[in-house]
Structures are given as C-alpha cells and as structure tokens.
Coordinates of C-alpha atoms and ligand atoms in Angstrom, one line a residue:
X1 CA 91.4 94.2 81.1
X2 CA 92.3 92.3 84.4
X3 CA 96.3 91.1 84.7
X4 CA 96.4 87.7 83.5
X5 CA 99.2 86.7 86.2
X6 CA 101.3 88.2 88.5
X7 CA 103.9 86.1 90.0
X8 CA 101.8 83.7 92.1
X9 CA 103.6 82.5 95.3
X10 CA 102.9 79.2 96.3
X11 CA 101.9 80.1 99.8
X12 CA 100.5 83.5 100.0
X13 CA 99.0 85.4 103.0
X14 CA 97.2 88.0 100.6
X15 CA 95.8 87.4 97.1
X16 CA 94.2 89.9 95.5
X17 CA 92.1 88.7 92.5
X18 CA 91.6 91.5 89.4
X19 CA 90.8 94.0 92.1
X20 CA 89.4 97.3 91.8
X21 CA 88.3 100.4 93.2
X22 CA 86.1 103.2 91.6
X23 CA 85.1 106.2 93.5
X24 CA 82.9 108.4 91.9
X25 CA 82.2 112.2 92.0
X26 CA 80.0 115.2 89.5
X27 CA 81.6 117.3 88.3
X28 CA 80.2 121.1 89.2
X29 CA 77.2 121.2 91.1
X30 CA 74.6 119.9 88.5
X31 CA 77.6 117.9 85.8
X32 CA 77.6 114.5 84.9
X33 CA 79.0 111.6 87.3
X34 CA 82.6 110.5 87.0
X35 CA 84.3 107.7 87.8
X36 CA 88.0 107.9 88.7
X37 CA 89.6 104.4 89.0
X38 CA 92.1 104.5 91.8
X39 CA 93.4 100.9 91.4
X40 CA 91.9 99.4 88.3
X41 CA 92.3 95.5 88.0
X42 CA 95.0 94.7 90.4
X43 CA 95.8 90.5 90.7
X44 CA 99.1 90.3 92.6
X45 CA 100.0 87.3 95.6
X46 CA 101.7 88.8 98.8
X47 CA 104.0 86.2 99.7
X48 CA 104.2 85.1 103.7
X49 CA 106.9 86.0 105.5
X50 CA 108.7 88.6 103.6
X51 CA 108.9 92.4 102.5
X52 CA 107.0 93.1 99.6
X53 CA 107.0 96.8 98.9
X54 CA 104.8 98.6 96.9
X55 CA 105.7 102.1 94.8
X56 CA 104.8 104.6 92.2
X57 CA 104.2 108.2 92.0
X58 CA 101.6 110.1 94.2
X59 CA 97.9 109.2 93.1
X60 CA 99.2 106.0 91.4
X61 CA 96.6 103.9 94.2
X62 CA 99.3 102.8 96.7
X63 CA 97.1 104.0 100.1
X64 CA 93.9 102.3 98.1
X65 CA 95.6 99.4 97.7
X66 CA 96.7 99.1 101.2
X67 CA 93.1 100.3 102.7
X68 CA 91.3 97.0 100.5
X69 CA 94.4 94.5 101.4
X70 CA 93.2 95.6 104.9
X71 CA 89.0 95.4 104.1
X72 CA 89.0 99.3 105.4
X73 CA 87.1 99.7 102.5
X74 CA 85.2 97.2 100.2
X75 CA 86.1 96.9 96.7
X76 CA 83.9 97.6 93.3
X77 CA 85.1 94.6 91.8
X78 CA 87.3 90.9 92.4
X79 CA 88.1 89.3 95.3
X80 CA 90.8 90.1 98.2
X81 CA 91.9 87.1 99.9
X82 CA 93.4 86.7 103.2
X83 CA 94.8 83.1 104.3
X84 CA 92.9 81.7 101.0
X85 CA 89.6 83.3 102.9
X86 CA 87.7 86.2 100.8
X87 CA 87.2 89.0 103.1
X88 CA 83.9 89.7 101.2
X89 CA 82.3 86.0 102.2
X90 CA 82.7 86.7 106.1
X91 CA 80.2 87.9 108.7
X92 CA 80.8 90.4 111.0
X93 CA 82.6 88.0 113.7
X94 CA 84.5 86.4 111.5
X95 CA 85.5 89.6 109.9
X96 CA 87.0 90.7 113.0
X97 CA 88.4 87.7 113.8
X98 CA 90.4 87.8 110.6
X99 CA 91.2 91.7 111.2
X100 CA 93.2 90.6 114.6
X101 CA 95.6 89.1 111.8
X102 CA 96.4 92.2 110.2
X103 CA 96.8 95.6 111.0
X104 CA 98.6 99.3 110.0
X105 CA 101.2 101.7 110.8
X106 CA 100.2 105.0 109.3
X107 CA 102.6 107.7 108.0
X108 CA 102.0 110.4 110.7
X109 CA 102.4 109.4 113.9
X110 CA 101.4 112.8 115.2
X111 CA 98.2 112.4 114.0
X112 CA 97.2 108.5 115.0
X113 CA 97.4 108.6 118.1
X114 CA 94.8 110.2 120.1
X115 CA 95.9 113.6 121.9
X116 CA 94.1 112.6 125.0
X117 CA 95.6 109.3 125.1
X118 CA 98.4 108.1 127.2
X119 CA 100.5 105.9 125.7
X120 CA 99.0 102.7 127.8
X121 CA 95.9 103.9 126.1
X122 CA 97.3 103.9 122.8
X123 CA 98.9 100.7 122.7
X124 CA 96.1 98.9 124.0
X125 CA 93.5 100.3 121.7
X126 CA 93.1 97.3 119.0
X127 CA 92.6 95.2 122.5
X128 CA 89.5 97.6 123.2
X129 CA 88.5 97.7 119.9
X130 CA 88.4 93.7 119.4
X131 CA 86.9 93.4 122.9
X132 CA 89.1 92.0 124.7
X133 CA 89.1 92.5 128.9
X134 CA 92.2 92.6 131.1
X135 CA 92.3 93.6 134.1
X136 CA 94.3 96.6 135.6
X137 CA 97.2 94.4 136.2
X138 CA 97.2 92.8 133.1
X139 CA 96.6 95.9 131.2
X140 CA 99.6 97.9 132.7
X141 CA 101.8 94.5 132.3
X142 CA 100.8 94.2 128.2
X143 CA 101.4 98.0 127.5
X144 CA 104.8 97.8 129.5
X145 CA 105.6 94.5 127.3
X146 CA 104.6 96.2 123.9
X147 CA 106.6 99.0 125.0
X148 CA 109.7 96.9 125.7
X149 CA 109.1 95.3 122.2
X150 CA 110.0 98.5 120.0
X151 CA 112.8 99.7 122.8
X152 CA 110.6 102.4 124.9
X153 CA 111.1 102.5 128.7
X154 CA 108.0 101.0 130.2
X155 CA 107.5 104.3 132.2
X156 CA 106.4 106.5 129.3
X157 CA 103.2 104.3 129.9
X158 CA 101.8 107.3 131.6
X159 CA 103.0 109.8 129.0
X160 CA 100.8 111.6 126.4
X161 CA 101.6 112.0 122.5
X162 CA 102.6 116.0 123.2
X163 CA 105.5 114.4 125.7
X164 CA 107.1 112.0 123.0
X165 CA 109.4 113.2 120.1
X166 CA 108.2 112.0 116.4
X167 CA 110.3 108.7 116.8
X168 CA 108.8 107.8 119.8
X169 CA 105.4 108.4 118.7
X170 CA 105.9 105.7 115.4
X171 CA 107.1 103.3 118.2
X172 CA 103.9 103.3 120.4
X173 CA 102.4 103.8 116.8
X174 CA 104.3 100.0 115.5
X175 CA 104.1 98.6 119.3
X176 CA 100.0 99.6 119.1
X177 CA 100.1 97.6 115.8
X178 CA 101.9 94.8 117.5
X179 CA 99.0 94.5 120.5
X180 CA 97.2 91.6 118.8
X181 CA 99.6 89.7 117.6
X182 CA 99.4 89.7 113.8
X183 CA 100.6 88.1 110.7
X184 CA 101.0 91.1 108.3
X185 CA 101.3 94.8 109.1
X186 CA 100.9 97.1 106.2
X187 CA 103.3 100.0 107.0
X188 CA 102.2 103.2 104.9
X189 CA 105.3 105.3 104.4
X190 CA 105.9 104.9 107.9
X191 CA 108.9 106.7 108.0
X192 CA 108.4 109.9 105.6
X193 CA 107.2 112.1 108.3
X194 CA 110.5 112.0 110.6
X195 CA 113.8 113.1 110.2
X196 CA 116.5 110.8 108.3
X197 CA 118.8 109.6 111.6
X198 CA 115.2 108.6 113.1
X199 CA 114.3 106.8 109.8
X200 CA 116.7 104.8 110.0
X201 CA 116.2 103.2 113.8
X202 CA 112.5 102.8 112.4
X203 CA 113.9 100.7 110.0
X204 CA 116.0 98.7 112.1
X205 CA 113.0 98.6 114.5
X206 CA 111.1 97.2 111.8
X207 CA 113.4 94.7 110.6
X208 CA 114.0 93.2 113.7
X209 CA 110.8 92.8 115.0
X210 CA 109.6 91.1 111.9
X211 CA 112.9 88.8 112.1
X212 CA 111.7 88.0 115.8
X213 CA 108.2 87.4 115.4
X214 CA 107.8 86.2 111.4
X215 CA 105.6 89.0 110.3
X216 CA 104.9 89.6 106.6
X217 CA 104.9 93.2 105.7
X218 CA 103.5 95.2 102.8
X219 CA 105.2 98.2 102.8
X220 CA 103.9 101.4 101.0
X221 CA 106.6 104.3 100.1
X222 CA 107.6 107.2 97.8
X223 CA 111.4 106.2 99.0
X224 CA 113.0 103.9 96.3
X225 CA 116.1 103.9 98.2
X226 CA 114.7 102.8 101.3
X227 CA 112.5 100.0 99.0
X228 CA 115.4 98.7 97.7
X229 CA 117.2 98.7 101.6
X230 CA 114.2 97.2 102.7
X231 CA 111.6 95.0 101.0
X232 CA 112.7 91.7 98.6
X233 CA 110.4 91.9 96.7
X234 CA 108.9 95.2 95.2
X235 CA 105.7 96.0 93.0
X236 CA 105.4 99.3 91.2
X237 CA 102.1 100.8 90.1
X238 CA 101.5 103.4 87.5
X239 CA 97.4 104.9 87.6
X240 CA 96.1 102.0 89.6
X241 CA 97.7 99.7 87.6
X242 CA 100.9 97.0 88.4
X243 CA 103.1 97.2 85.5
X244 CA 105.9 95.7 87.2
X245 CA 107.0 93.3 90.0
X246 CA 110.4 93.0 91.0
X247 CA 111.6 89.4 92.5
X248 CA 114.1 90.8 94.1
X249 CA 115.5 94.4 94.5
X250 CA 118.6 93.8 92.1
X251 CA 116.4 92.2 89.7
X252 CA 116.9 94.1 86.0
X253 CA 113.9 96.6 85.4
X254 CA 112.3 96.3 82.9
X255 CA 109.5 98.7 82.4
X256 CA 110.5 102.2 81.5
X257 CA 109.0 103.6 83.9
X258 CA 110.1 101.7 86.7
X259 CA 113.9 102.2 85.1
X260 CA 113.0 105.6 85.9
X261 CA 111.9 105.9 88.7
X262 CA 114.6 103.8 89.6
X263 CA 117.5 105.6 88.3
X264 CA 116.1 108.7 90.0
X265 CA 116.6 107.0 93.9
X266 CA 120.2 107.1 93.5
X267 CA 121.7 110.3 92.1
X268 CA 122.8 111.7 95.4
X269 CA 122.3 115.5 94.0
X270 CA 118.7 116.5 94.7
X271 CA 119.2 119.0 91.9
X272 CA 120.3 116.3 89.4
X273 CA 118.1 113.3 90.3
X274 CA 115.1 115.9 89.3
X275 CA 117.0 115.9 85.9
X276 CA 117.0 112.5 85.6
X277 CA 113.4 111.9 87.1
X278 CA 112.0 113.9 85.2
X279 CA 109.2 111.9 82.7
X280 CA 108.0 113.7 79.7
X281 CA 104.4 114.1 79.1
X282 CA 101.7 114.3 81.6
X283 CA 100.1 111.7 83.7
X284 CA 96.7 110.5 82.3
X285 CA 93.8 111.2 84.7
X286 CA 93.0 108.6 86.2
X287 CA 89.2 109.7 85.3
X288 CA 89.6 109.2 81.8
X289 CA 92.2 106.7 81.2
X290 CA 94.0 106.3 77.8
X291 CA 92.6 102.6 76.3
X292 CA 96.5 101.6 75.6
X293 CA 99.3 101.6 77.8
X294 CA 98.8 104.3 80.6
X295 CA 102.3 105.1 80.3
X296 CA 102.4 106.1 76.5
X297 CA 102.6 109.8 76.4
X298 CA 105.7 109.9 78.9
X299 CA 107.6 106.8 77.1
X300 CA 110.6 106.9 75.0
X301 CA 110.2 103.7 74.3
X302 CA 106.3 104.0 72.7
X303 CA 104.9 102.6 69.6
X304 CA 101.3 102.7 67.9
X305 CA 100.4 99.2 69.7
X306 CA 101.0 101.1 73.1
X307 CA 98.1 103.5 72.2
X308 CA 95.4 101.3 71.2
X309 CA 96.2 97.8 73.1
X310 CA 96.6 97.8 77.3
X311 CA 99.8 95.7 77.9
X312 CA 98.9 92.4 80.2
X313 CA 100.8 92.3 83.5
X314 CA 102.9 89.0 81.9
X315 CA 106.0 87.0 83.4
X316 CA 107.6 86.4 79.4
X317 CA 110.8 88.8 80.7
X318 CA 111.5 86.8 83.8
X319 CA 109.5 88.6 86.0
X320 CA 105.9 89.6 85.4
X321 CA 106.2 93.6 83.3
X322 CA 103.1 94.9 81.8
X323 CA 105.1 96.9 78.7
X324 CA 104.7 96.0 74.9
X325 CA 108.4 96.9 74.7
X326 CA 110.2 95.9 77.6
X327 CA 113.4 97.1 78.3
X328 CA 116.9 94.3 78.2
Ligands
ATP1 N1 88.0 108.3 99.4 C1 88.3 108.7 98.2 N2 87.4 109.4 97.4 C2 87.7 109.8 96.2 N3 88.9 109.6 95.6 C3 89.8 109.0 96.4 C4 89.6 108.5 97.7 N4 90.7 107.9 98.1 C5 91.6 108.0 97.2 N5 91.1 108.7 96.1 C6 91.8 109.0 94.8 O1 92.3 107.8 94.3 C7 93.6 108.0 93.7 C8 94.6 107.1 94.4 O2 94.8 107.6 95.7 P1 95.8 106.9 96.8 O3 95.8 107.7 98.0 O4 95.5 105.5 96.8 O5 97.2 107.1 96.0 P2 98.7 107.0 96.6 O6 99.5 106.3 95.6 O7 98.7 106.3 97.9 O8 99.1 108.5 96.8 P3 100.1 109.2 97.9 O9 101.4 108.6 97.6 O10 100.0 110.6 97.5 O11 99.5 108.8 99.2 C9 93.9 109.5 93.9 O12 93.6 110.1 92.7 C10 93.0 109.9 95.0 O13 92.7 111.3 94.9

C-alpha cells in the first residue's frame, strides 16, 4: 500500500511519488522467478536547501533510493520528480540537461576515480561527459578552481589517484561533483571508507561548501551520530519502506525501530552499544515480505494488527511514523 503522506515541503527539489523498485532473480538454475522489492512504495518531498539524511540497516534500500532520486536507474513503479519535472516524461537532451542539476559522491573514493586519470582529468569528467568544450587554458584554470573549492593546492592537477591519500581522493571526488554546478548532490556514505580525523574535515568540507553555494544534499549513511551532526532533517527506512521522518534531529522518535537504532549511536562502548542495538527477531526478506508491519517480529511493542494490517507512513504523532503503536 503506497504512504499516504510524508511530510510534504512546500518547495521541494525532489519528490518522489509511491516509488518503487523490484529487481527480479530465479532461484537455482531452472526455479521460479522472484521478485525482491528493494524500496517498495516510497512518497517522501526533499526539501531545497537543506540536509535531509536518509538511514536504516544494510539492505534496507538506501543506495536504491539514491540511484532513482538520481534516474541511474528507472523505476518499476510512481513518479520521481525533480524541480516539479518527472524524470520519466523527458527526452534524452532534456534528461541530461536536468542531470547537470544533480550529481553523486560515492563512498569509495579509491575506487571512483579512474587509475589512469590525473586529477585534472577527474574533476573535469561530468564536463566531458555533458559535452562541454574548453580549451587548454580554460580547462587547466576550471580544474585549478574546483581544486581551490574543497582546499587542494592547484598543483596536484597533475597528480594521479595512487599519489593522493584517501582524504584527498573524496576531495577531487566532492570537487568532480562540484564541476557543473548543481543544486543537489547525493553523498552516499561519503565518509565511511576513511579514517575518523579525516571524516570529520569531509564534513566540514561539506558543510561549508553547501553553506557557500546553497546546495541541497541527500545524504546516505550507516552513521547515526554523524546524521544527527549533520543533516536537519532525517528519514529512516526499514526493507524499502519509510517508517519514519524526523523534522529535525532532536525531534522525539517515535518508531521503535528508529528509537533503536537511535539509542544505539551514542553508547560510546562498542561492546555495549551492540547490547543495546541489538533487535530481536530476524529481518524479513525483502523477497517475501510479511503483509503487516515489516517490523513485527523484532518489535517489543507488536500487536495482532501489526501482523495482518501494513501501518500508513501518517503525520497523526507530529511527524509522519508508519507504526500502529507509536512510541510517546
Ligand atoms: N542491481 C541489483 N540487482 C538485484 N538486487 C539489487 C540490486 N541493487 C540492489 N539490490 C538489492 O536491493 C536491496 C537494497 O539494496 P541497497 O544497496 O539499496 O541497500 P542499502 O540500504 O543501500 O544497503 P547498504 O547500506 O549495505 O549499501 C538489497 O537486498 C540488495 O541486495
């Protein structure tokens, strides 16, 4: 059933309407097809301007999510709308047009960039992929600009990626995102591969450039701690699902799961906040998902209703929760 509402912002740069994504596989050579829903009915407004992060356990549909926001794959069902436009309605120049507007940082940065790139190369590849010309001149002057922009000496123009350190490779990695100007940037766990002291420059990095230049971001991550640092506004998915959307990153939780998860950011011992992660009950495949609440066989809080009867993504608790029983 798709979420009825989800916190619509007045002036959104993404919508997504009841969207979905199904990928299907056989099982064994000669078994029957199967259809796993990755996200499964998603409506949810990304609001211009700000941080909206999105979380949830590994598998949950986060990276989907980000790939349709971005059209770098269609969807099986609804719309995804960016600037009011649906991406699905555009031709292939317009498409592309509309693609200058947005654009990624991945997670690795060892892996992005192109080993037999420099880094002039690297931050000027969305330039070459959109088609546009510069000259030498101009060429060497944007890369050395871009450079500037996320604090790298204009000199490691000439470098490759085996010459740069981790951190250095995520700036040419955010400065190559930078190259065409956009609006939003999805950042997916940008920061997860590199070491803590380096996370947190990123993050500053990242702050200040989208204070400078009024980007949006929607920013994917397994870190609640660095969600609730960064983003102010913060959705959490559970088996391609939104059951929760937090206005702000004090805002009470109210979904059990997201209490959870939650509670398990800060309890500085690693060896404790396992302890209190820790969810009874498996996660449902997301193959053969329960009809009720997806939720139910890890929730304290469960009741009959949550077996048989999917709770609606609704705002009734102050902020939109998808739980039959949310929490006070
Ligand atoms: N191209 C694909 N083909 C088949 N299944 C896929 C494909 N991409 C993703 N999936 C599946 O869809 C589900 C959601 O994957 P996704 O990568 O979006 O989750 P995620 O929340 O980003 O996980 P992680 O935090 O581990 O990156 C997973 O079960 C994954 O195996």
């Amino acid at each position: 059933m798709p979420d009825p509402i989800s916190a619509p912002v007045s002036d959104p740069i993404v919508r997504l309407d009841n969207v979905a994504k199904y990928f299907t596989s056989r099982a064994g050579l000669f078994g029957r097809k199967r259809t796993m829903r990755a996200v499964d009915g998603v409506t949810l407004d990304v609001p211009r301007g700000g941080v909206t992060g999105v979380v949830g356990e590994s598998g949950c549909g986060k990276s989907t999510l980000a790939r349709l926001v971005l059209r770098l794959m269609p969807p099986s069902g609804g719309r995804v709308l960016f600037d009011g436009a649906d991406l699905a309605s555009l031709g292939p120049a317009a498409l592309r047009q509309q693609r200058r507007r947005m654009q990624m940082v991945f997670q690795d940065p060892y892996s992005s960039i192109d080993p037999r790139f420099t880094m002039q190369d690297a931050v000027l590849e969305p330039l070459r992929v959109q088609r546009v010309r510069l000259s030498g001149a101009e060429a060497a002057e944007k890369a050395a600009r871009l450079l500037e922009m996320v604090g790298l000496a204009p000199e490691l123009a000439s470098r490759y990626p085996h010459q740069l350190s981790g951190g250095q490779k995520q700036r040419v990695g955010i400065a190559r995102a930078l190259a065409l100007s956009p609006d939003l940037i999805v950042l997916d766990e940008p920061t997860a591969s590199l070491d803590v002291s380096i996370q947190a420059q990123i993050i500053t990095l990242l702050a200040d450039l989208r204070a400078r230049l009024g980007l949006t971001y929607l920013f994917i991550s397994h870190d609640l701690g660095l969600v609730r640092y960064f983003c102010d506004r913060i959705v959490v998915m559970y088996l391609g699902s939104v059951v929760e959307i937090l206005p702000s990153p004090d805002a009470p939780q109210r979904h059990p799961y997201t209490r959870t998860l939650m509670e398990s950011a800060f309890v500085p011992d690693p060896a404790r906040r396992k302890t209190v992660a820790r969810l009874t009950g498996e996660i449902p495949s997301a193959f053969d998902r329960p009809p009720g609440c997806a939720f139910v066989a890890r929730c304290p809080q469960a009741s009959s209703r949550c077996r048989t009867e999917k709770p609606a993504l609704t705002a009734s608790h102050g902020h939109p929760v998808a739980c039959h029983h949310p929490l006070d």
